[in-house]
PDB file of C-alpha atoms in Angstrom:
ATOM      1  CA  MET A   1       0.000   0.000   0.000  1.00 59.00           C
ATOM      2  CA  MET A   2       1.404   3.376  -1.011  1.00 75.00           C
ATOM      3  CA  ALA A   3       1.950   5.929   1.733  1.00 85.00           C
ATOM      4  CA  ARG A   4      -0.525   8.765   1.968  1.00 93.00           C
ATOM      5  CA  LYS A   5       0.852  12.178   1.020  1.00 96.00           C
ATOM      6  CA  TYR A   6       0.306  15.535   2.723  1.00 97.00           C
ATOM      7  CA  ARG A   7       1.165  19.128   1.910  1.00 97.00           C
ATOM      8  CA  LEU A   8       1.768  21.495   4.843  1.00 97.00           C
ATOM      9  CA  THR A   9       1.866  25.275   4.337  1.00 97.00           C
ATOM     10  CA  THR A  10       2.904  27.586   7.177  1.00 97.00           C
ATOM     11  CA  LEU A  11       2.121  31.280   7.383  1.00 97.00           C
ATOM     12  CA  GLY A  12       3.274  33.688  10.065  1.00 96.00           C
ATOM     13  CA  CYS A  13       5.767  33.641  12.890  1.00 96.00           C
ATOM     14  CA  LYS A  14       8.555  31.396  14.185  1.00 96.00           C
ATOM     15  CA  VAL A  15       6.152  29.821  16.687  1.00 97.00           C
ATOM     16  CA  ASN A  16       3.961  28.703  13.788  1.00 97.00           C
ATOM     17  CA  GLN A  17       7.049  27.271  12.075  1.00 96.00           C
ATOM     18  CA  TYR A  18       7.843  25.303  15.233  1.00 97.00           C
ATOM     19  CA  GLU A  19       4.273  24.054  15.615  1.00 97.00           C
ATOM     20  CA  SER A  20       4.289  22.906  11.987  1.00 97.00           C
ATOM     21  CA  GLN A  21       7.340  20.807  12.811  1.00 96.00           C
ATOM     22  CA  GLU A  22       5.317  19.238  15.627  1.00 95.00           C
ATOM     23  CA  LEU A  23       2.607  18.385  13.086  1.00 96.00           C
ATOM     24  CA  ARG A  24       5.188  16.847  10.752  1.00 95.00           C
ATOM     25  CA  GLY A  25       6.179  14.567  13.617  1.00 93.00           C
ATOM     26  CA  VAL A  26       2.545  13.497  14.066  1.00 93.00           C
ATOM     27  CA  LEU A  27       2.110  12.851  10.346  1.00 95.00           C
ATOM     28  CA  SER A  28       5.336  10.863  10.203  1.00 93.00           C
ATOM     29  CA  SER A  29       4.155   8.718  13.132  1.00 91.00           C
ATOM     30  CA  LEU A  30       1.031   7.934  11.079  1.00 92.00           C
ATOM     31  CA  ALA A  31       3.224   6.852   8.132  1.00 93.00           C
ATOM     32  CA  TRP A  32       2.264   9.900   6.029  1.00 95.00           C
ATOM     33  CA  GLN A  33       4.881  11.432   3.741  1.00 95.00           C
ATOM     34  CA  PRO A  34       5.257  15.017   2.461  1.00 95.00           C
ATOM     35  CA  ALA A  35       4.201  15.480  -1.159  1.00 95.00           C
ATOM     36  CA  ARG A  36       6.939  16.687  -3.496  1.00 93.00           C
ATOM     37  CA  GLN A  37       6.508  19.777  -5.619  1.00 91.00           C
ATOM     38  CA  GLY A  38       3.986  19.031  -8.365  1.00 89.00           C
ATOM     39  CA  GLU A  39       2.937  15.773  -6.723  1.00 93.00           C
ATOM     40  CA  PRO A  40      -0.741  15.425  -5.699  1.00 93.00           C
ATOM     41  CA  ALA A  41      -1.489  15.296  -1.982  1.00 95.00           C
ATOM     42  CA  ASP A  42      -4.217  13.342  -0.202  1.00 96.00           C
ATOM     43  CA  ILE A  43      -4.669  16.164   2.277  1.00 97.00           C
ATOM     44  CA  ALA A  44      -3.408  19.699   2.794  1.00 97.00           C
ATOM     45  CA  ILE A  45      -2.838  21.468   6.098  1.00 98.00           C
ATOM     46  CA  VAL A  46      -2.571  25.246   6.407  1.00 98.00           C
ATOM     47  CA  ASN A  47      -1.077  26.669   9.606  1.00 98.00           C
ATOM     48  CA  THR A  48      -2.507  30.178   9.626  1.00 98.00           C
ATOM     49  CA  CYS A  49      -1.639  33.625  10.995  1.00 98.00           C
ATOM     50  CA  ALA A  50      -4.003  36.355  12.164  1.00 96.00           C
ATOM     51  CA  VAL A  51      -1.716  39.205  13.212  1.00 94.00           C
ATOM     52  CA  THR A  52      -2.816  41.532  10.362  1.00 94.00           C
ATOM     53  CA  GLY A  53      -5.571  41.853   7.788  1.00 93.00           C
ATOM     54  CA  SER A  54      -3.014  40.993   5.127  1.00 95.00           C
ATOM     55  CA  ALA A  55      -2.195  37.746   6.960  1.00 96.00           C
ATOM     56  CA  SER A  56      -5.879  36.793   7.046  1.00 96.00           C
ATOM     57  CA  ARG A  57      -6.138  37.397   3.296  1.00 96.00           C
ATOM     58  CA  LYS A  58      -3.080  35.215   2.654  1.00 97.00           C
ATOM     59  CA  ASN A  59      -4.676  32.456   4.756  1.00 97.00           C
ATOM     60  CA  ARG A  60      -7.721  32.378   2.484  1.00 97.00           C
ATOM     61  CA  GLN A  61      -5.602  32.508  -0.669  1.00 97.00           C
ATOM     62  CA  ALA A  62      -3.460  29.573   0.506  1.00 97.00           C
ATOM     63  CA  ILE A  63      -6.508  27.487   1.424  1.00 98.00           C
ATOM     64  CA  ARG A  64      -8.186  28.072  -1.937  1.00 97.00           C
ATOM     65  CA  ARG A  65      -4.981  27.316  -3.835  1.00 96.00           C
ATOM     66  CA  LEU A  66      -4.350  24.066  -1.977  1.00 96.00           C
ATOM     67  CA  SER A  67      -7.966  22.862  -2.097  1.00 96.00           C
ATOM     68  CA  ASP A  68      -7.981  23.306  -5.897  1.00 93.00           C
ATOM     69  CA  GLY A  69     -11.695  23.998  -6.047  1.00 92.00           C
ATOM     70  CA  GLY A  70     -12.521  21.444  -3.370  1.00 92.00           C
ATOM     71  CA  LYS A  71     -10.597  18.560  -4.954  1.00 94.00           C
ATOM     72  CA  THR A  72      -8.131  18.279  -2.036  1.00 96.00           C
ATOM     73  CA  PRO A  73      -9.446  18.288   1.542  1.00 96.00           C
ATOM     74  CA  VAL A  74      -7.844  20.977   3.718  1.00 98.00           C
ATOM     75  CA  ILE A  75      -7.361  21.098   7.499  1.00 98.00           C
ATOM     76  CA  VAL A  76      -6.904  24.656   8.785  1.00 98.00           C
ATOM     77  CA  VAL A  77      -5.033  25.206  12.064  1.00 98.00           C
ATOM     78  CA  GLY A  78      -3.372  28.058  13.946  1.00 97.00           C
ATOM     79  CA  CYS A  79      -4.231  31.629  14.897  1.00 97.00           C
ATOM     80  CA  GLY A  80      -6.297  32.311  11.780  1.00 97.00           C
ATOM     81  CA  ALA A  81      -8.385  29.247  12.599  1.00 97.00           C
ATOM     82  CA  SER A  82      -9.087  30.706  16.044  1.00 97.00           C
ATOM     83  CA  ALA A  83      -9.873  34.194  14.724  1.00 96.00           C
ATOM     84  CA  ASP A  84     -11.898  33.466  11.559  1.00 95.00           C
ATOM     85  CA  ALA A  85     -13.303  29.950  12.003  1.00 96.00           C
ATOM     86  CA  ALA A  86     -16.770  30.660  10.576  1.00 96.00           C
ATOM     87  CA  GLN A  87     -15.387  32.394   7.491  1.00 96.00           C
ATOM     88  CA  LEU A  88     -12.754  29.740   6.779  1.00 97.00           C
ATOM     89  CA  GLU A  89     -15.219  26.868   7.186  1.00 96.00           C
ATOM     90  CA  ARG A  90     -17.190  28.218   4.214  1.00 96.00           C
ATOM     91  CA  ILE A  91     -14.263  27.847   1.778  1.00 97.00           C
ATOM     92  CA  SER A  92     -14.710  24.914  -0.586  1.00 96.00           C
ATOM     93  CA  GLY A  93     -12.652  21.908   0.409  1.00 96.00           C
ATOM     94  CA  VAL A  94     -12.127  22.829   4.062  1.00 97.00           C
ATOM     95  CA  GLU A  95     -12.454  19.649   6.105  1.00 95.00           C
ATOM     96  CA  ALA A  96     -11.900  21.093   9.578  1.00 97.00           C
ATOM     97  CA  VAL A  97     -10.847  24.315  11.301  1.00 97.00           C
ATOM     98  CA  LEU A  98      -8.841  23.761  14.501  1.00 97.00           C
ATOM     99  CA  GLY A  99      -8.035  26.722  16.702  1.00 95.00           C
ATOM    100  CA  HIS A 100      -5.913  26.998  19.823  1.00 94.00           C
ATOM    101  CA  ASP A 101      -8.776  25.863  22.057  1.00 91.00           C
ATOM    102  CA  THR A 102      -8.000  22.278  21.062  1.00 92.00           C
ATOM    103  CA  ASP A 103      -4.980  19.953  21.111  1.00 93.00           C
ATOM    104  CA  ILE A 104      -4.193  20.377  17.425  1.00 94.00           C
ATOM    105  CA  ARG A 105      -1.747  17.461  17.184  1.00 93.00           C
ATOM    106  CA  THR A 106      -4.228  14.953  18.604  1.00 94.00           C
ATOM    107  CA  ALA A 107      -7.146  16.427  16.647  1.00 95.00           C
ATOM    108  CA  VAL A 108      -5.279  16.150  13.328  1.00 95.00           C
ATOM    109  CA  ALA A 109      -4.364  12.522  14.076  1.00 94.00           C
ATOM    110  CA  GLU A 110      -7.995  11.668  14.874  1.00 94.00           C
ATOM    111  CA  LEU A 111      -9.292  13.434  11.754  1.00 94.00           C
ATOM    112  CA  LEU A 112      -6.893  11.535   9.510  1.00 94.00           C
ATOM    113  CA  LYS A 113      -7.790   8.205  11.102  1.00 92.00           C
ATOM    114  CA  ALA A 114     -11.514   8.923  10.699  1.00 92.00           C
ATOM    115  CA  ARG A 115     -11.192   9.940   7.033  1.00 90.00           C
ATOM    116  CA  PHE A 116      -8.482   7.598   5.758  1.00 90.00           C
ATOM    117  CA  GLY A 117      -8.670   4.676   8.154  1.00 82.00           C
ATOM    118  CA  GLN A 118      -6.460   3.313  10.871  1.00 70.00           C
ATOM    119  CA  PRO A 119      -2.712   3.419  10.176  1.00 61.00           C
ATOM    120  CA  GLN A 120      -0.739   0.198  10.293  1.00 52.00           C
ATOM    121  CA  ALA A 121       0.600   1.213  13.700  1.00 49.00           C
ATOM    122  CA  GLU A 122      -1.066   3.350  16.319  1.00 48.00           C
ATOM    123  CA  PRO A 123       0.126   6.969  16.128  1.00 47.00           C
ATOM    124  CA  GLN A 124       2.764   7.866  18.662  1.00 50.00           C
ATOM    125  CA  LEU A 125       2.951  11.581  19.323  1.00 50.00           C
ATOM    126  CA  PRO A 126       6.550  12.752  19.752  1.00 52.00           C
ATOM    127  CA  GLN A 127       7.593  12.293  23.367  1.00 52.00           C
ATOM    128  CA  PRO A 128      10.469  13.779  25.338  1.00 49.00           C
ATOM    129  CA  PRO A 129      13.428  11.372  25.645  1.00 47.00           C
ATOM    130  CA  ALA A 130      13.385   9.346  28.845  1.00 45.00           C
ATOM    131  CA  SER A 131      15.797  10.504  31.502  1.00 43.00           C
ATOM    132  CA  GLY A 132      18.933   8.472  31.982  1.00 41.00           C
ATOM    133  CA  THR A 133      19.064   7.185  28.398  1.00 41.00           C
ATOM    134  CA  ALA A 134      21.909   7.601  25.954  1.00 41.00           C
ATOM    135  CA  ASP A 135      19.789  10.148  24.085  1.00 47.00           C
ATOM    136  CA  ASN A 136      20.032  12.307  27.166  1.00 46.00           C
ATOM    137  CA  ALA A 137      23.808  12.277  27.385  1.00 45.00           C
ATOM    138  CA  SER A 138      25.467  15.652  27.104  1.00 49.00           C
ATOM    139  CA  SER A 139      28.799  17.287  27.665  1.00 56.00           C
ATOM    140  CA  THR A 140      27.213  20.746  27.653  1.00 58.00           C
ATOM    141  CA  ARG A 141      28.566  23.068  30.327  1.00 63.00           C
ATOM    142  CA  ILE A 142      25.589  24.576  32.143  1.00 62.00           C
ATOM    143  CA  ILE A 143      26.115  28.128  33.404  1.00 62.00           C
ATOM    144  CA  PRO A 144      24.179  28.687  36.665  1.00 64.00           C
ATOM    145  CA  LEU A 145      21.433  31.268  36.250  1.00 64.00           C
ATOM    146  CA  THR A 146      18.542  32.413  38.376  1.00 70.00           C
ATOM    147  CA  LEU A 147      15.560  31.342  36.298  1.00 70.00           C
ATOM    148  CA  PRO A 148      11.823  31.210  36.979  1.00 73.00           C
ATOM    149  CA  VAL A 149      10.320  27.939  38.153  1.00 79.00           C
ATOM    150  CA  VAL A 150       7.660  26.669  35.776  1.00 85.00           C
ATOM    151  CA  LYS A 151       4.659  25.185  37.549  1.00 85.00           C
ATOM    152  CA  ALA A 152       3.444  21.840  36.203  1.00 86.00           C
ATOM    153  CA  GLU A 153       0.030  23.192  35.211  1.00 85.00           C
ATOM    154  CA  ASN A 154       1.693  25.880  33.058  1.00 89.00           C
ATOM    155  CA  ALA A 155       4.382  23.668  31.513  1.00 92.00           C
ATOM    156  CA  LEU A 156       5.008  23.037  27.821  1.00 93.00           C
ATOM    157  CA  THR A 157       6.425  19.527  27.506  1.00 89.00           C
ATOM    158  CA  SER A 158       6.279  18.641  23.788  1.00 90.00           C
ATOM    159  CA  GLN A 159       9.606  18.461  21.973  1.00 93.00           C
ATOM    160  CA  ILE A 160      10.919  18.100  18.440  1.00 94.00           C
ATOM    161  CA  ARG A 161      14.184  16.361  17.531  1.00 92.00           C
ATOM    162  CA  ALA A 162      14.796  17.995  14.149  1.00 92.00           C
ATOM    163  CA  PHE A 163      13.772  21.053  12.174  1.00 92.00           C
ATOM    164  CA  ASP A 164      13.437  19.540   8.722  1.00 84.00           C
ATOM    165  CA  GLY A 165      14.500  21.649   5.778  1.00 79.00           C
ATOM    166  CA  HIS A 166      16.251  24.290   7.876  1.00 85.00           C
ATOM    167  CA  GLN A 167      19.840  24.785   8.982  1.00 89.00           C
ATOM    168  CA  ARG A 168      18.681  26.903  11.897  1.00 93.00           C
ATOM    169  CA  ALA A 169      16.210  25.374  14.337  1.00 96.00           C
ATOM    170  CA  PHE A 170      13.502  27.226  16.227  1.00 97.00           C
ATOM    171  CA  LEU A 171      12.895  26.141  19.805  1.00 98.00           C
ATOM    172  CA  LYS A 172       9.575  27.194  21.334  1.00 98.00           C
ATOM    173  CA  VAL A 173       9.865  27.799  25.076  1.00 97.00           C
ATOM    174  CA  GLN A 174       6.773  29.929  25.736  1.00 96.00           C
ATOM    175  CA  ASP A 175       3.185  30.338  24.578  1.00 97.00           C
ATOM    176  CA  GLY A 176       0.409  32.806  25.319  1.00 96.00           C
ATOM    177  CA  CYS A 177       0.189  36.539  25.932  1.00 95.00           C
ATOM    178  CA  ASP A 178      -1.643  38.664  28.502  1.00 93.00           C
ATOM    179  CA  ALA A 179      -0.336  42.095  27.451  1.00 93.00           C
ATOM    180  CA  PHE A 180      -3.516  43.102  25.542  1.00 94.00           C
ATOM    181  CA  CYS A 181      -1.883  45.820  23.458  1.00 93.00           C
ATOM    182  CA  SER A 182      -4.605  47.869  21.788  1.00 93.00           C
ATOM    183  CA  TYR A 183      -3.471  46.945  18.250  1.00 91.00           C
ATOM    184  CA  CYS A 184      -2.941  43.175  18.756  1.00 94.00           C
ATOM    185  CA  ILE A 185      -5.394  40.274  18.509  1.00 95.00           C
ATOM    186  CA  ILE A 186      -3.025  37.581  19.794  1.00 96.00           C
ATOM    187  CA  PRO A 187      -3.996  37.712  23.523  1.00 96.00           C
ATOM    188  CA  ARG A 188      -7.554  36.792  22.478  1.00 96.00           C
ATOM    189  CA  LEU A 189      -6.302  33.820  20.457  1.00 96.00           C
ATOM    190  CA  ARG A 190      -3.543  32.536  22.771  1.00 96.00           C
ATOM    191  CA  PRO A 191      -4.497  33.787  26.264  1.00 94.00           C
ATOM    192  CA  ALA A 192      -3.009  30.987  28.387  1.00 92.00           C
ATOM    193  CA  LEU A 193       0.568  31.650  29.510  1.00 94.00           C
ATOM    194  CA  LYS A 194       2.697  28.495  29.322  1.00 95.00           C
ATOM    195  CA  SER A 195       6.441  27.968  29.582  1.00 96.00           C
ATOM    196  CA  LYS A 196       8.808  25.102  28.840  1.00 95.00           C
ATOM    197  CA  PRO A 197      10.832  24.059  31.902  1.00 94.00           C
ATOM    198  CA  VAL A 198      14.532  24.875  31.537  1.00 92.00           C
ATOM    199  CA  GLU A 199      15.609  21.230  31.761  1.00 92.00           C
ATOM    200  CA  VAL A 200      13.153  20.248  29.009  1.00 94.00           C
ATOM    201  CA  ALA A 201      14.315  23.097  26.759  1.00 95.00           C
ATOM    202  CA  VAL A 202      17.976  22.121  27.266  1.00 94.00           C
ATOM    203  CA  GLN A 203      17.155  18.494  26.489  1.00 95.00           C
ATOM    204  CA  GLU A 204      15.387  19.528  23.291  1.00 96.00           C
ATOM    205  CA  ALA A 205      18.252  21.826  22.266  1.00 96.00           C
ATOM    206  CA  GLU A 206      20.737  18.958  22.721  1.00 95.00           C
ATOM    207  CA  ALA A 207      18.628  16.709  20.463  1.00 95.00           C
ATOM    208  CA  LEU A 208      18.522  19.439  17.795  1.00 96.00           C
ATOM    209  CA  VAL A 209      22.303  19.866  17.955  1.00 95.00           C
ATOM    210  CA  ARG A 210      22.804  16.118  17.611  1.00 95.00           C
ATOM    211  CA  HIS A 211      20.655  16.242  14.481  1.00 94.00           C
ATOM    212  CA  GLY A 212      23.118  18.743  13.003  1.00 94.00           C
ATOM    213  CA  HIS A 213      21.567  22.134  13.712  1.00 95.00           C
ATOM    214  CA  LYS A 214      24.372  24.573  14.510  1.00 92.00           C
ATOM    215  CA  GLU A 215      22.127  27.508  15.413  1.00 96.00           C
ATOM    216  CA  ILE A 216      19.018  27.487  17.597  1.00 96.00           C
ATOM    217  CA  ILE A 217      16.585  30.406  17.803  1.00 97.00           C
ATOM    218  CA  ILE A 218      14.632  30.616  21.064  1.00 97.00           C
ATOM    219  CA  THR A 219      11.080  31.684  20.325  1.00 97.00           C
ATOM    220  CA  GLY A 220       7.716  32.238  21.980  1.00 97.00           C
ATOM    221  CA  ILE A 221       4.591  34.357  21.743  1.00 97.00           C
ATOM    222  CA  PHE A 222       5.631  36.670  24.618  1.00 96.00           C
ATOM    223  CA  LEU A 223       9.104  35.684  25.793  1.00 94.00           C
ATOM    224  CA  GLY A 224       9.053  38.394  28.465  1.00 93.00           C
ATOM    225  CA  ALA A 225       6.357  36.389  30.248  1.00 93.00           C
ATOM    226  CA  TYR A 226       8.496  33.236  30.484  1.00 93.00           C
ATOM    227  CA  GLY A 227       7.845  31.496  33.810  1.00 89.00           C
ATOM    228  CA  ARG A 228       5.181  33.981  34.844  1.00 82.00           C
ATOM    229  CA  ASP A 229       1.721  32.842  35.998  1.00 65.00           C
ATOM    230  CA  THR A 230      -0.145  36.067  35.269  1.00 53.00           C
TER     231      THR A 230
END
């Protein structure tokens, strides 16, 4: 049986780029493969942005282009999905619109199973490496710093091991914003402040270096709120 093919388009910020890499890990675990240029895809996924009116317009253009008049089913995720769900659902070919009020990785896996059937093996979402394993070994010299403690209920724990197609890797350590600047919609779309514990971020950075990435860009929605509850 030939592997199913997907096409993933990412619009917007470095956090979206990181979250698309998380989705690639989910799709890989389901035995899906990325479609090459010019190759038809069984499904398309658009990771959307909503920071400006121009970004919202580009979301709709990308969805219409990838759906090809409704011929290819499209799953829409990201900030645009949270901001403009009703409008995006009306575009021909849109299968589902998943905003930040859901676990997007799990929801995508369930949608694909429901539409295309059960994969040969149960999907395994990417998990952090177990402590004490060889994958955890490191000769990194840790410089002592006074850093915030991340409470378990506010912790980001998902990790990626590679940033495919890029020499530089983005590493997401924070999500959410509570600044409510008058010009910005993001606090309405990502209101929950979450941070990645330092030890988890270091572990993820080590895995990215082992994969060959020589530069890592720390990213988040509001990095100034790292480790802060409110």
